């Protein structure tokens, strides 16, 4: 299978929270301590973004004008000359953050016409001495069932096996409690490895579509969104490859 993007597939050991921590603490890429960012605020829930009258949604504001970011349970807004919005598509579609003035029609239309999908997982941490699955295989794909298993143990996360919920079973698993989802995963593992299966130290069930700070897992272009009647393709249309 060809990869659509060049480069290696990388796994961030320790989580993406390390990026925010490095920015907060001022850690330079070479590992040396440098001046931290002037102001990093965690746990601030944004409710509205206001830009100066007449300023474009993605353009520069007039000299001296400021954007205002309103935060939940905080009376005074945060002011800045420029606001870089990295909100997930699901949050934008849900309208959790208001924009003043409203976004231009072309921007709102783009937000509304994209799709936001969900992919949930059940991550399990086992004692390294109890690993009962093939240690070198990156994926375990049972022919039947709701799950594909990612062997993160082989990728550096010692003792971690992650069940990926297959697309057509997402709603079924989201309707389960955490305990029910976990037991369902363990039942699948027992059907694969029989008596070798042991209980994990702990587990975590994700519910990305219900998370107010993501409201989904990934964005995509839905069927019917592409309105062009005669699209073009071929090497002569790719400015980056030729």
PDB file of C-alpha atoms in Angstrom:
ATOM      1  CA  UNK A   1       0.000   0.000   0.000  1.00  0.00           C
ATOM      2  CA  UNK A   2       1.400   3.399  -0.952  1.00  0.00           C
ATOM      3  CA  UNK A   3       1.639   6.103   1.675  1.00  0.00           C
ATOM      4  CA  UNK A   4      -0.084   9.352   0.634  1.00  0.00           C
ATOM      5  CA  UNK A   5       2.467  11.445   2.551  1.00  0.00           C
ATOM      6  CA  UNK A   6       6.234  11.099   2.589  1.00  0.00           C
ATOM      7  CA  UNK A   7       8.286  10.569   5.732  1.00  0.00           C
ATOM      8  CA  UNK A   8       8.216   8.147   8.630  1.00  0.00           C
ATOM      9  CA  UNK A   9       5.255   7.462  10.887  1.00  0.00           C
ATOM     10  CA  UNK A  10       6.298   8.646  14.348  1.00  0.00           C
ATOM     11  CA  UNK A  11       4.913   8.002  17.824  1.00  0.00           C
ATOM     12  CA  UNK A  12       5.258  10.701  20.480  1.00  0.00           C
ATOM     13  CA  UNK A  13       6.277   8.855  23.637  1.00  0.00           C
ATOM     14  CA  UNK A  14       4.960  10.614  26.720  1.00  0.00           C
ATOM     15  CA  UNK A  15       2.144  12.479  24.942  1.00  0.00           C
ATOM     16  CA  UNK A  16       1.729  15.850  23.263  1.00  0.00           C
ATOM     17  CA  UNK A  17       1.452  17.547  26.639  1.00  0.00           C
ATOM     18  CA  UNK A  18       5.243  17.644  26.577  1.00  0.00           C
ATOM     19  CA  UNK A  19       5.055  20.292  23.828  1.00  0.00           C
ATOM     20  CA  UNK A  20       3.001  22.666  25.969  1.00  0.00           C
ATOM     21  CA  UNK A  21       5.270  22.016  28.942  1.00  0.00           C
ATOM     22  CA  UNK A  22       8.400  22.753  26.900  1.00  0.00           C
ATOM     23  CA  UNK A  23       6.891  26.005  25.647  1.00  0.00           C
ATOM     24  CA  UNK A  24       5.886  26.963  29.164  1.00  0.00           C
ATOM     25  CA  UNK A  25       9.289  26.149  30.630  1.00  0.00           C
ATOM     26  CA  UNK A  26      11.282  27.583  27.727  1.00  0.00           C
ATOM     27  CA  UNK A  27      13.109  24.434  26.683  1.00  0.00           C
ATOM     28  CA  UNK A  28      15.002  24.946  23.422  1.00  0.00           C
ATOM     29  CA  UNK A  29      15.043  22.087  20.833  1.00  0.00           C
ATOM     30  CA  UNK A  30      18.714  21.413  21.684  1.00  0.00           C
ATOM     31  CA  UNK A  31      17.686  20.748  25.281  1.00  0.00           C
ATOM     32  CA  UNK A  32      19.142  23.918  26.752  1.00  0.00           C
ATOM     33  CA  UNK A  33      17.084  26.222  28.888  1.00  0.00           C
ATOM     34  CA  UNK A  34      16.078  29.465  27.219  1.00  0.00           C
ATOM     35  CA  UNK A  35      13.599  32.222  27.959  1.00  0.00           C
ATOM     36  CA  UNK A  36      10.081  30.756  28.278  1.00  0.00           C
ATOM     37  CA  UNK A  37       7.073  32.163  26.490  1.00  0.00           C
ATOM     38  CA  UNK A  38       5.877  35.321  28.178  1.00  0.00           C
ATOM     39  CA  UNK A  39       2.405  34.056  29.009  1.00  0.00           C
ATOM     40  CA  UNK A  40       1.111  30.475  28.800  1.00  0.00           C
ATOM     41  CA  UNK A  41      -2.285  29.903  30.407  1.00  0.00           C
ATOM     42  CA  UNK A  42      -3.607  26.396  30.894  1.00  0.00           C
ATOM     43  CA  UNK A  43      -7.169  25.534  31.873  1.00  0.00           C
ATOM     44  CA  UNK A  44      -8.654  28.645  30.240  1.00  0.00           C
ATOM     45  CA  UNK A  45     -11.875  27.821  28.352  1.00  0.00           C
ATOM     46  CA  UNK A  46     -12.455  30.340  25.547  1.00  0.00           C
ATOM     47  CA  UNK A  47     -16.088  31.352  24.948  1.00  0.00           C
ATOM     48  CA  UNK A  48     -15.794  34.206  22.411  1.00  0.00           C
ATOM     49  CA  UNK A  49     -13.257  35.846  20.111  1.00  0.00           C
ATOM     50  CA  UNK A  50     -13.825  39.451  19.110  1.00  0.00           C
ATOM     51  CA  UNK A  51     -11.867  41.195  16.377  1.00  0.00           C
ATOM     52  CA  UNK A  52     -11.746  44.917  15.528  1.00  0.00           C
ATOM     53  CA  UNK A  53     -14.497  46.216  13.271  1.00  0.00           C
ATOM     54  CA  UNK A  54     -13.462  46.119   9.616  1.00  0.00           C
ATOM     55  CA  UNK A  55     -10.654  43.613  10.156  1.00  0.00           C
ATOM     56  CA  UNK A  56     -10.727  40.482   7.991  1.00  0.00           C
ATOM     57  CA  UNK A  57     -11.201  37.097   9.652  1.00  0.00           C
ATOM     58  CA  UNK A  58      -7.728  36.051   8.568  1.00  0.00           C
ATOM     59  CA  UNK A  59      -6.154  39.442   7.888  1.00  0.00           C
ATOM     60  CA  UNK A  60      -4.264  42.122   9.750  1.00  0.00           C
ATOM     61  CA  UNK A  61      -6.035  44.528  12.046  1.00  0.00           C
ATOM     62  CA  UNK A  62      -5.615  48.284  11.922  1.00  0.00           C
ATOM     63  CA  UNK A  63      -2.693  49.780  13.810  1.00  0.00           C
ATOM     64  CA  UNK A  64      -3.512  50.042  17.519  1.00  0.00           C
ATOM     65  CA  UNK A  65      -6.603  47.826  17.271  1.00  0.00           C
ATOM     66  CA  UNK A  66      -6.739  44.657  19.347  1.00  0.00           C
ATOM     67  CA  UNK A  67      -8.525  41.319  19.317  1.00  0.00           C
ATOM     68  CA  UNK A  68     -10.259  40.218  22.487  1.00  0.00           C
ATOM     69  CA  UNK A  69     -10.466  36.647  23.776  1.00  0.00           C
ATOM     70  CA  UNK A  70     -13.185  36.016  26.350  1.00  0.00           C
ATOM     71  CA  UNK A  71     -12.606  33.247  28.880  1.00  0.00           C
ATOM     72  CA  UNK A  72     -15.185  31.381  30.953  1.00  0.00           C
ATOM     73  CA  UNK A  73     -15.618  32.767  34.496  1.00  0.00           C
ATOM     74  CA  UNK A  74     -13.291  35.672  33.744  1.00  0.00           C
ATOM     75  CA  UNK A  75     -14.761  39.165  33.372  1.00  0.00           C
ATOM     76  CA  UNK A  76     -11.863  40.914  31.648  1.00  0.00           C
ATOM     77  CA  UNK A  77     -10.934  39.584  28.176  1.00  0.00           C
ATOM     78  CA  UNK A  78      -7.388  38.835  27.075  1.00  0.00           C
ATOM     79  CA  UNK A  79      -6.219  41.349  24.467  1.00  0.00           C
ATOM     80  CA  UNK A  80      -3.827  40.707  21.579  1.00  0.00           C
ATOM     81  CA  UNK A  81      -2.956  42.152  18.184  1.00  0.00           C
ATOM     82  CA  UNK A  82      -3.406  38.756  16.502  1.00  0.00           C
ATOM     83  CA  UNK A  83      -5.288  35.603  17.513  1.00  0.00           C
ATOM     84  CA  UNK A  84      -4.246  32.276  15.960  1.00  0.00           C
ATOM     85  CA  UNK A  85      -7.249  29.962  16.159  1.00  0.00           C
ATOM     86  CA  UNK A  86      -6.400  26.235  16.366  1.00  0.00           C
ATOM     87  CA  UNK A  87      -9.794  25.039  17.607  1.00  0.00           C
ATOM     88  CA  UNK A  88     -10.789  21.541  16.411  1.00  0.00           C
ATOM     89  CA  UNK A  89     -13.327  21.430  13.595  1.00  0.00           C
ATOM     90  CA  UNK A  90     -15.859  19.682  15.845  1.00  0.00           C
ATOM     91  CA  UNK A  91     -15.721  22.540  18.358  1.00  0.00           C
ATOM     92  CA  UNK A  92     -16.177  25.127  15.597  1.00  0.00           C
ATOM     93  CA  UNK A  93     -19.135  23.218  14.156  1.00  0.00           C
ATOM     94  CA  UNK A  94     -20.767  22.891  17.563  1.00  0.00           C
ATOM     95  CA  UNK A  95     -20.573  26.644  18.117  1.00  0.00           C
ATOM     96  CA  UNK A  96     -18.870  26.430  21.501  1.00  0.00           C
ATOM     97  CA  UNK A  97     -16.854  29.564  20.709  1.00  0.00           C
ATOM     98  CA  UNK A  98     -18.625  32.649  19.349  1.00  0.00           C
ATOM     99  CA  UNK A  99     -16.998  35.045  16.895  1.00  0.00           C
ATOM    100  CA  UNK A 100     -17.732  38.765  16.869  1.00  0.00           C
ATOM    101  CA  UNK A 101     -18.444  39.877  14.229  1.00  0.00           C
ATOM    102  CA  UNK A 102     -19.601  36.581  12.760  1.00  0.00           C
ATOM    103  CA  UNK A 103     -17.249  34.720  10.459  1.00  0.00           C
ATOM    104  CA  UNK A 104     -17.620  35.589   6.753  1.00  0.00           C
ATOM    105  CA  UNK A 105     -19.914  33.278   4.761  1.00  0.00           C
ATOM    106  CA  UNK A 106     -17.061  31.555   2.884  1.00  0.00           C
ATOM    107  CA  UNK A 107     -15.361  30.595   6.167  1.00  0.00           C
ATOM    108  CA  UNK A 108     -18.558  29.437   7.864  1.00  0.00           C
ATOM    109  CA  UNK A 109     -19.536  27.451   4.776  1.00  0.00           C
ATOM    110  CA  UNK A 110     -16.172  25.663   4.796  1.00  0.00           C
ATOM    111  CA  UNK A 111     -16.644  24.763   8.479  1.00  0.00           C
ATOM    112  CA  UNK A 112     -20.203  23.534   7.955  1.00  0.00           C
ATOM    113  CA  UNK A 113     -19.483  21.413   4.879  1.00  0.00           C
ATOM    114  CA  UNK A 114     -16.552  19.430   6.229  1.00  0.00           C
ATOM    115  CA  UNK A 115     -17.124  16.213   8.160  1.00  0.00           C
ATOM    116  CA  UNK A 116     -15.884  15.300  11.630  1.00  0.00           C
ATOM    117  CA  UNK A 117     -15.371  11.618  12.309  1.00  0.00           C
ATOM    118  CA  UNK A 118     -14.825   9.597  15.461  1.00  0.00           C
ATOM    119  CA  UNK A 119     -12.364   6.833  16.258  1.00  0.00           C
ATOM    120  CA  UNK A 120     -12.379   5.511  19.796  1.00  0.00           C
ATOM    121  CA  UNK A 121      -9.942   3.268  21.607  1.00  0.00           C
ATOM    122  CA  UNK A 122      -9.559   1.220  24.754  1.00  0.00           C
ATOM    123  CA  UNK A 123      -5.962   1.511  25.973  1.00  0.00           C
ATOM    124  CA  UNK A 124      -4.701  -1.069  28.463  1.00  0.00           C
ATOM    125  CA  UNK A 125      -1.536  -1.109  30.543  1.00  0.00           C
ATOM    126  CA  UNK A 126      -0.223  -4.566  31.463  1.00  0.00           C
ATOM    127  CA  UNK A 127       2.689  -5.598  33.617  1.00  0.00           C
ATOM    128  CA  UNK A 128       5.650  -5.975  31.194  1.00  0.00           C
ATOM    129  CA  UNK A 129       6.229  -9.471  32.549  1.00  0.00           C
ATOM    130  CA  UNK A 130       2.663 -10.451  31.593  1.00  0.00           C
ATOM    131  CA  UNK A 131       2.725  -9.554  27.884  1.00  0.00           C
ATOM    132  CA  UNK A 132       0.805 -12.432  26.283  1.00  0.00           C
ATOM    133  CA  UNK A 133       0.494 -11.198  22.678  1.00  0.00           C
ATOM    134  CA  UNK A 134       3.192 -11.336  19.934  1.00  0.00           C
ATOM    135  CA  UNK A 135       5.685  -8.693  21.041  1.00  0.00           C
ATOM    136  CA  UNK A 136       7.014  -7.705  17.607  1.00  0.00           C
ATOM    137  CA  UNK A 137       3.792  -7.381  15.595  1.00  0.00           C
ATOM    138  CA  UNK A 138       2.609  -3.779  15.291  1.00  0.00           C
ATOM    139  CA  UNK A 139      -1.031  -4.700  14.688  1.00  0.00           C
ATOM    140  CA  UNK A 140      -3.225  -7.678  15.597  1.00  0.00           C
ATOM    141  CA  UNK A 141      -6.233  -7.933  13.301  1.00  0.00           C
ATOM    142  CA  UNK A 142      -8.852 -10.540  14.265  1.00  0.00           C
ATOM    143  CA  UNK A 143     -11.077 -11.558  11.343  1.00  0.00           C
ATOM    144  CA  UNK A 144     -14.268 -10.915  13.319  1.00  0.00           C
ATOM    145  CA  UNK A 145     -15.220  -8.592  16.132  1.00  0.00           C
ATOM    146  CA  UNK A 146     -15.314  -4.915  16.940  1.00  0.00           C
ATOM    147  CA  UNK A 147     -11.602  -4.287  17.413  1.00  0.00           C
ATOM    148  CA  UNK A 148      -8.178  -4.058  15.820  1.00  0.00           C
ATOM    149  CA  UNK A 149      -5.301  -4.093  18.316  1.00  0.00           C
ATOM    150  CA  UNK A 150      -2.319  -1.750  18.121  1.00  0.00           C
ATOM    151  CA  UNK A 151       0.727  -3.185  19.874  1.00  0.00           C
ATOM    152  CA  UNK A 152       2.235  -0.033  21.392  1.00  0.00           C
ATOM    153  CA  UNK A 153       4.513  -2.274  23.464  1.00  0.00           C
ATOM    154  CA  UNK A 154       6.497  -2.899  20.264  1.00  0.00           C
ATOM    155  CA  UNK A 155       6.767   0.863  19.670  1.00  0.00           C
ATOM    156  CA  UNK A 156       8.238   1.835  23.026  1.00  0.00           C
ATOM    157  CA  UNK A 157       5.194   2.097  25.310  1.00  0.00           C
ATOM    158  CA  UNK A 158       6.044  -0.876  27.484  1.00  0.00           C
ATOM    159  CA  UNK A 159       3.099  -3.119  28.352  1.00  0.00           C
ATOM    160  CA  UNK A 160       0.515  -1.082  26.412  1.00  0.00           C
ATOM    161  CA  UNK A 161      -2.001  -2.755  24.106  1.00  0.00           C
ATOM    162  CA  UNK A 162      -4.612  -0.508  22.484  1.00  0.00           C
ATOM    163  CA  UNK A 163      -7.918  -1.708  21.045  1.00  0.00           C
ATOM    164  CA  UNK A 164      -9.082   0.429  18.119  1.00  0.00           C
ATOM    165  CA  UNK A 165     -12.844   0.331  17.643  1.00  0.00           C
ATOM    166  CA  UNK A 166     -13.685  -0.511  14.043  1.00  0.00           C
ATOM    167  CA  UNK A 167     -15.674   2.164  12.217  1.00  0.00           C
ATOM    168  CA  UNK A 168     -19.015   0.380  11.974  1.00  0.00           C
ATOM    169  CA  UNK A 169     -18.984  -0.389  15.708  1.00  0.00           C
ATOM    170  CA  UNK A 170     -18.214   3.124  16.996  1.00  0.00           C
ATOM    171  CA  UNK A 171     -21.787   3.886  18.092  1.00  0.00           C
ATOM    172  CA  UNK A 172     -22.219   0.464  19.709  1.00  0.00           C
ATOM    173  CA  UNK A 173     -19.140   0.906  21.893  1.00  0.00           C
ATOM    174  CA  UNK A 174     -19.948   4.540  22.746  1.00  0.00           C
ATOM    175  CA  UNK A 175     -23.315   3.350  24.083  1.00  0.00           C
ATOM    176  CA  UNK A 176     -21.502   1.045  26.537  1.00  0.00           C
ATOM    177  CA  UNK A 177     -20.209   2.054  29.942  1.00  0.00           C
ATOM    178  CA  UNK A 178     -16.432   2.059  30.401  1.00  0.00           C
ATOM    179  CA  UNK A 179     -16.646  -1.258  32.251  1.00  0.00           C
ATOM    180  CA  UNK A 180     -18.783  -2.824  29.520  1.00  0.00           C
ATOM    181  CA  UNK A 181     -16.416  -1.629  26.772  1.00  0.00           C
ATOM    182  CA  UNK A 182     -13.401  -2.951  28.672  1.00  0.00           C
ATOM    183  CA  UNK A 183     -15.021  -6.339  29.295  1.00  0.00           C
ATOM    184  CA  UNK A 184     -15.988  -6.541  25.617  1.00  0.00           C
ATOM    185  CA  UNK A 185     -12.352  -5.961  24.618  1.00  0.00           C
ATOM    186  CA  UNK A 186     -11.141  -8.554  27.123  1.00  0.00           C
ATOM    187  CA  UNK A 187     -13.658 -11.055  25.745  1.00  0.00           C
ATOM    188  CA  UNK A 188     -12.175 -10.528  22.261  1.00  0.00           C
ATOM    189  CA  UNK A 189      -8.653 -11.036  23.619  1.00  0.00           C
ATOM    190  CA  UNK A 190      -9.680 -14.249  25.395  1.00  0.00           C
ATOM    191  CA  UNK A 191     -11.105 -15.567  22.133  1.00  0.00           C
ATOM    192  CA  UNK A 192      -7.702 -14.888  20.516  1.00  0.00           C
ATOM    193  CA  UNK A 193      -5.255 -15.957  23.249  1.00  0.00           C
ATOM    194  CA  UNK A 194      -7.355 -18.166  25.541  1.00  0.00           C
ATOM    195  CA  UNK A 195      -5.949 -18.781  29.021  1.00  0.00           C
ATOM    196  CA  UNK A 196      -2.839 -16.656  28.425  1.00  0.00           C
ATOM    197  CA  UNK A 197      -4.870 -13.445  28.876  1.00  0.00           C
ATOM    198  CA  UNK A 198      -4.335 -11.616  32.185  1.00  0.00           C
ATOM    199  CA  UNK A 199      -5.957  -8.529  33.658  1.00  0.00           C
ATOM    200  CA  UNK A 200      -4.270  -5.169  32.951  1.00  0.00           C
ATOM    201  CA  UNK A 201      -3.095  -2.826  35.673  1.00  0.00           C
ATOM    202  CA  UNK A 202      -5.406  -0.123  34.352  1.00  0.00           C
ATOM    203  CA  UNK A 203      -7.350   0.902  31.267  1.00  0.00           C
ATOM    204  CA  UNK A 204      -8.784   4.003  29.604  1.00  0.00           C
ATOM    205  CA  UNK A 205     -11.780   4.283  27.257  1.00  0.00           C
ATOM    206  CA  UNK A 206     -11.831   7.283  24.916  1.00  0.00           C
ATOM    207  CA  UNK A 207     -15.020   9.068  23.867  1.00  0.00           C
ATOM    208  CA  UNK A 208     -13.792  11.736  21.462  1.00  0.00           C
ATOM    209  CA  UNK A 209     -17.198  12.744  20.106  1.00  0.00           C
ATOM    210  CA  UNK A 210     -18.386  13.493  23.652  1.00  0.00           C
ATOM    211  CA  UNK A 211     -15.278  15.453  24.649  1.00  0.00           C
ATOM    212  CA  UNK A 212     -16.212  19.186  24.611  1.00  0.00           C
ATOM    213  CA  UNK A 213     -12.623  20.105  23.693  1.00  0.00           C
ATOM    214  CA  UNK A 214     -12.493  17.944  20.554  1.00  0.00           C
ATOM    215  CA  UNK A 215     -16.000  16.742  19.578  1.00  0.00           C
ATOM    216  CA  UNK A 216     -14.550  14.144  17.249  1.00  0.00           C
ATOM    217  CA  UNK A 217     -11.271  12.550  16.210  1.00  0.00           C
ATOM    218  CA  UNK A 218     -10.485  13.644  12.661  1.00  0.00           C
ATOM    219  CA  UNK A 219     -11.838  15.846   9.873  1.00  0.00           C
ATOM    220  CA  UNK A 220     -12.635  14.671   6.346  1.00  0.00           C
ATOM    221  CA  UNK A 221     -14.253  15.811   3.102  1.00  0.00           C
ATOM    222  CA  UNK A 222     -17.708  14.155   3.007  1.00  0.00           C
ATOM    223  CA  UNK A 223     -19.355  12.659  -0.051  1.00  0.00           C
ATOM    224  CA  UNK A 224     -21.051  15.373  -2.086  1.00  0.00           C
ATOM    225  CA  UNK A 225     -18.992  18.232  -0.701  1.00  0.00           C
ATOM    226  CA  UNK A 226     -16.863  18.453  -3.842  1.00  0.00           C
ATOM    227  CA  UNK A 227     -19.025  20.433  -6.283  1.00  0.00           C
ATOM    228  CA  UNK A 228     -16.617  20.772  -9.227  1.00  0.00           C
ATOM    229  CA  UNK A 229     -17.992  19.025 -12.323  1.00  0.00           C
ATOM    230  CA  UNK A 230     -14.680  18.491 -14.129  1.00  0.00           C
ATOM    231  CA  UNK A 231     -11.801  17.982 -11.662  1.00  0.00           C
ATOM    232  CA  UNK A 232      -8.269  17.625 -13.016  1.00  0.00           C
ATOM    233  CA  UNK A 233      -5.532  15.255 -11.940  1.00  0.00           C
ATOM    234  CA  UNK A 234      -2.194  13.989 -13.188  1.00  0.00           C
ATOM    235  CA  UNK A 235       1.461  14.963 -12.678  1.00  0.00           C
ATOM    236  CA  UNK A 236       0.980  18.251 -14.529  1.00  0.00           C
ATOM    237  CA  UNK A 237      -1.445  19.419 -11.803  1.00  0.00           C
ATOM    238  CA  UNK A 238       0.947  18.867  -8.872  1.00  0.00           C
ATOM    239  CA  UNK A 239       3.207  21.844  -8.210  1.00  0.00           C
ATOM    240  CA  UNK A 240       5.102  20.046  -5.441  1.00  0.00           C
ATOM    241  CA  UNK A 241       6.037  16.777  -7.130  1.00  0.00           C
ATOM    242  CA  UNK A 242       7.040  18.031 -10.575  1.00  0.00           C
TER     243      UNK A 242
END
